[in-house]
Amino acid sequence: RKEVEQDPGPFNVPEGATVAFNCTYSNSASQSFFWYRQDCRKEPKLLMSVYSSGNEDGRFTAQLNRASQYISLLIRDSKLSDSATYLCVLSDDYGQNFVFGPGTRLSVLP
Amino acid sequence: DGGITQSPKYLFRKEGQNVTLSCEQNLNHDAMYWYRQDPGQGLRLIYYSQIVNDFQKGDIAEGYSVSREKKESFPLTVTSAQKNPTAFYLCASSTDSVSAETQYFGPGTRLLVL
């Protein structure tokens, strides 16, 4: 089983839609969780950290379920500019090992 | 402005040639990392360094070498032993490992084989 798995995508949604991505991980020792976005041919950029209690940043909501070992990202009221690949990233207790998921591509259509 | 820079943006390698990719950061971060990304795939760790003069192999270190003589610099050499070097190379840095801070990436270098 791969360390980090994500919805295969691509997701093609109309503007204004709500879309959710899931990510599952196999290492129960993982301590820190993040969502990054990566635009085509660009570097990944931190979108948001994911906290145990769940957290929200504008239209974006992240959830963590340690018992089931998955995290999710919900995007409300999708914009054209949300089109990108979304990467699920974990690190261990010591912050030394960052593991990246393969990413889920989102295309928001006019 | 603080950040991570990588150069060059594009690099062409001839068969049998060693090439070096530059990565510099002025964020005062202790840890630095090199990743490789192939089309449609996730990032794979090549090498990482937690402190000056120390570095560790990642998952795909064969055919690559690094040095960490200065805190702000972590160059990656792609040697002739790397048979399939065409990829997007990303350098990242983070604060000390205890705080489990997230990583920040440079703009990347695209390496192409002639």
Short mmCIF file of C-alpha atoms in Angstrom, two decimals:
data_model
loop_
_atom_site.label_atom_id
_atom_site.label_comp_id
_atom_site.label_asym_id
_atom_site.label_seq_id
_atom_site.Cartn_x
_atom_site.Cartn_y
_atom_site.Cartn_z
CA ARG A 1 0.00 0.00 0.00
CA LYS A 2 1.33 3.44 -0.91
CA GLU A 3 2.10 5.78 1.98
CA VAL A 4 -0.23 8.49 0.76
CA GLU A 5 -3.10 8.01 -1.64
CA GLN A 6 -5.37 10.64 -3.13
CA ASP A 7 -8.49 10.71 -5.27
CA PRO A 8 -7.19 10.01 -8.78
CA GLY A 9 -9.08 12.81 -10.51
CA PRO A 10 -9.20 14.84 -12.59
CA PHE A 11 -12.16 16.72 -11.18
CA ASN A 12 -13.94 18.93 -13.70
CA VAL A 13 -16.47 21.18 -12.01
CA PRO A 14 -18.42 24.32 -12.98
CA GLU A 15 -17.72 27.64 -11.35
CA GLY A 16 -19.52 27.99 -8.03
CA ALA A 17 -19.54 24.25 -7.34
CA THR A 18 -18.41 22.66 -4.09
CA VAL A 19 -15.75 20.00 -4.46
CA ALA A 20 -14.09 17.70 -1.92
CA PHE A 21 -10.80 15.84 -2.10
CA ASN A 22 -9.78 12.93 0.08
CA CYS A 23 -6.38 11.68 1.09
CA THR A 24 -5.55 8.51 3.02
CA TYR A 25 -2.26 7.66 4.67
CA SER A 26 -0.75 4.46 6.00
CA ASN A 27 1.74 5.69 8.61
CA SER A 28 -0.10 6.14 11.89
CA ALA A 29 2.94 7.98 13.28
CA SER A 30 2.32 10.91 10.95
CA GLN A 31 1.92 14.06 13.01
CA SER A 32 1.62 17.03 10.72
CA PHE A 33 -0.63 17.38 7.71
CA PHE A 34 -0.83 19.93 4.94
CA TRP A 35 -2.54 20.71 1.67
CA TYR A 36 -0.44 22.26 -1.08
CA ARG A 37 -1.54 23.47 -4.48
CA GLN A 38 0.62 23.19 -7.54
CA ASP A 39 -0.08 25.09 -10.72
CA CYS A 40 1.01 23.64 -14.04
CA ARG A 41 4.81 23.74 -14.38
CA LYS A 42 5.21 25.60 -11.09
CA GLU A 43 6.40 24.73 -7.61
CA PRO A 44 4.01 23.50 -4.89
CA LYS A 45 2.77 26.23 -2.55
CA LEU A 46 1.31 25.74 0.90
CA LEU A 47 -2.46 26.12 0.87
CA MET A 48 -3.16 25.30 4.48
CA SER A 49 -2.09 23.19 7.41
CA VAL A 50 -4.59 20.66 8.73
CA TYR A 51 -5.34 20.62 12.45
CA SER A 52 -6.99 17.89 14.48
CA SER A 53 -10.04 20.01 15.18
CA GLY A 54 -10.44 20.91 11.53
CA ASN A 55 -9.81 24.37 10.19
CA GLU A 56 -11.22 26.80 7.70
CA ASP A 57 -9.62 29.50 5.58
CA GLY A 58 -12.18 31.40 3.55
CA ARG A 59 -13.69 29.01 1.03
CA PHE A 60 -11.38 26.18 2.04
CA THR A 61 -12.04 23.71 4.86
CA ALA A 62 -9.65 20.97 5.94
CA GLN A 63 -10.51 18.02 8.13
CA LEU A 64 -8.37 15.35 9.77
CA ASN A 65 -9.57 11.95 10.96
CA ARG A 66 -6.70 10.24 12.76
CA ALA A 67 -8.68 7.11 13.60
CA SER A 68 -9.43 6.45 9.95
CA GLN A 69 -6.17 7.99 8.75
CA TYR A 70 -7.54 10.38 6.22
CA ILE A 71 -7.66 14.08 5.59
CA SER A 72 -9.97 16.03 3.35
CA LEU A 73 -10.14 19.38 1.63
CA LEU A 74 -13.43 21.06 0.78
CA ILE A 75 -13.57 23.98 -1.63
CA ARG A 76 -16.78 25.98 -1.71
CA ASP A 77 -17.90 28.36 -4.45
CA SER A 78 -15.15 27.23 -6.84
CA LYS A 79 -13.37 29.90 -8.86
CA LEU A 80 -11.57 29.52 -12.17
CA SER A 81 -8.36 30.38 -10.31
CA ASP A 82 -8.77 27.29 -8.12
CA SER A 83 -7.77 25.13 -11.10
CA ALA A 84 -4.58 23.36 -10.02
CA THR A 85 -3.29 20.09 -8.64
CA TYR A 86 -3.84 19.64 -4.91
CA LEU A 87 -1.18 17.71 -2.99
CA CYS A 88 -1.69 16.01 0.35
CA VAL A 89 1.49 16.16 2.46
CA LEU A 90 2.39 14.55 5.77
CA SER A 91 5.37 14.74 8.07
CA ASP A 92 6.47 12.60 10.97
CA ASP A 93 6.88 13.54 14.61
CA TYR A 94 10.32 14.98 14.04
CA GLY A 95 9.44 16.99 10.96
CA GLN A 96 12.21 15.29 9.08
CA ASN A 97 10.29 13.22 6.61
CA PHE A 98 7.77 14.89 4.35
CA VAL A 99 5.72 12.52 2.25
CA PHE A 100 3.79 13.82 -0.74
CA GLY A 101 0.72 12.31 -2.29
CA PRO A 102 0.48 12.08 -6.10
CA GLY A 103 -2.00 14.95 -6.24
CA THR A 104 -5.53 15.45 -7.50
CA ARG A 105 -6.08 17.74 -10.46
CA LEU A 106 -8.97 20.17 -10.39
CA SER A 107 -10.31 22.05 -13.39
CA VAL A 108 -12.95 24.68 -12.72
CA LEU A 109 -14.90 25.38 -15.90
CA PRO A 110 -16.70 28.60 -16.83
CA ASP B 1 12.67 39.57 0.21
CA GLY B 2 13.23 36.19 1.83
CA GLY B 3 12.86 33.10 -0.25
CA ILE B 4 14.38 30.20 -2.09
CA THR B 5 15.98 30.58 -5.48
CA GLN B 6 16.93 27.91 -7.96
CA SER B 7 18.98 28.23 -11.08
CA PRO B 8 18.94 27.73 -13.92
CA LYS B 9 15.25 27.55 -14.78
CA TYR B 10 16.03 25.18 -17.68
CA LEU B 11 19.10 22.99 -18.06
CA PHE B 12 20.17 20.77 -20.91
CA ARG B 13 22.46 17.84 -20.31
CA LYS B 14 24.44 15.91 -22.85
CA GLU B 15 24.91 12.20 -22.42
CA GLY B 16 27.75 11.40 -20.02
CA GLN B 17 27.84 14.90 -18.59
CA ASN B 18 27.54 15.93 -14.94
CA VAL B 19 25.40 19.00 -14.26
CA THR B 20 24.85 20.98 -11.07
CA LEU B 21 21.60 22.60 -10.01
CA SER B 22 21.79 25.53 -7.65
CA CYS B 23 19.55 26.12 -4.62
CA GLU B 24 19.95 29.10 -2.30
CA GLN B 25 17.76 30.27 0.58
CA ASN B 26 17.89 33.34 2.79
CA LEU B 27 15.17 32.21 5.18
CA ASN B 28 17.73 31.05 7.77
CA HIS B 29 16.25 27.58 7.53
CA ASP B 30 18.27 24.68 8.88
CA ALA B 31 16.82 21.93 6.70
CA MET B 32 16.97 21.72 2.92
CA TYR B 33 15.64 19.11 0.52
CA TRP B 34 15.83 18.05 -3.11
CA TYR B 35 12.89 16.41 -4.86
CA ARG B 36 12.30 15.12 -8.33
CA GLN B 37 8.90 15.29 -10.03
CA ASP B 38 8.05 13.39 -13.17
CA PRO B 39 5.03 14.30 -15.32
CA GLY B 40 1.74 13.44 -13.64
CA GLN B 41 3.48 12.09 -10.56
CA GLY B 42 4.16 13.15 -7.01
CA LEU B 43 7.42 14.38 -5.55
CA ARG B 44 10.16 11.90 -4.70
CA LEU B 45 12.91 12.74 -2.22
CA ILE B 46 16.48 12.63 -3.54
CA TYR B 47 18.55 14.02 -0.67
CA TYR B 48 17.99 16.11 2.42
CA SER B 49 20.14 17.98 4.90
CA GLN B 50 19.19 18.90 8.44
CA ILE B 51 22.35 20.84 9.20
CA VAL B 52 25.50 22.19 7.58
CA ASN B 53 28.05 19.53 6.57
CA ASP B 54 25.52 16.75 6.96
CA PHE B 55 23.09 15.19 4.50
CA GLN B 56 21.11 11.99 4.08
CA LYS B 57 19.94 9.95 1.11
CA GLY B 58 16.31 10.01 0.23
CA ASP B 59 14.32 7.43 -1.69
CA ILE B 60 16.03 7.89 -5.07
CA ALA B 61 19.58 9.08 -4.35
CA GLU B 62 21.35 6.89 -6.91
CA GLY B 63 23.01 8.95 -9.62
CA TYR B 64 22.88 12.17 -7.59
CA SER B 65 25.22 13.90 -5.17
CA VAL B 66 24.93 16.94 -2.90
CA SER B 67 26.96 19.13 -0.59
CA ARG B 68 26.02 21.42 2.28
CA GLU B 69 29.02 23.61 3.00
CA LYS B 70 26.91 26.65 3.86
CA LYS B 71 23.55 26.93 5.59
CA GLU B 72 22.02 28.85 2.73
CA SER B 73 23.21 26.64 -0.13
CA PHE B 74 22.43 23.04 -1.12
CA PRO B 75 23.56 22.29 -4.70
CA LEU B 76 22.54 19.05 -6.42
CA THR B 77 24.76 17.34 -8.98
CA VAL B 78 23.13 15.03 -11.49
CA THR B 79 25.87 12.63 -12.51
CA SER B 80 26.26 10.56 -15.65
CA ALA B 81 25.21 7.55 -13.57
CA GLN B 82 21.65 8.88 -13.51
CA LYS B 83 20.26 7.24 -16.64
CA ASN B 84 16.90 8.97 -16.74
CA PRO B 85 17.49 12.51 -15.48
CA THR B 86 14.77 14.31 -17.42
CA ALA B 87 12.46 15.73 -14.75
CA PHE B 88 11.41 18.80 -12.79
CA TYR B 89 13.75 19.31 -9.83
CA LEU B 90 12.46 21.11 -6.76
CA CYS B 91 14.45 22.39 -3.82
CA ALA B 92 12.74 23.07 -0.49
CA SER B 93 13.67 24.29 2.95
CA SER B 94 12.13 24.26 6.41
CA THR B 95 12.95 25.43 9.91
CA ASP B 96 14.50 23.04 12.41
CA SER B 97 13.05 19.57 12.55
CA VAL B 98 11.68 19.80 16.09
CA SER B 99 9.07 22.34 15.17
CA ALA B 100 7.82 20.23 12.25
CA GLU B 101 7.40 23.37 10.21
CA THR B 102 6.19 22.90 6.70
CA GLN B 103 8.38 23.20 3.63
CA TYR B 104 8.77 26.09 1.23
CA PHE B 105 9.77 25.46 -2.36
CA GLY B 106 11.94 27.16 -4.90
CA PRO B 107 10.61 27.71 -8.46
CA GLY B 108 12.26 24.54 -9.77
CA THR B 109 14.69 23.58 -12.53
CA ARG B 110 13.64 21.59 -15.59
CA LEU B 111 16.38 19.25 -16.74
CA LEU B 112 16.28 17.93 -20.27
CA VAL B 113 18.61 15.45 -21.90
CA LEU B 114 19.89 16.20 -25.39
#
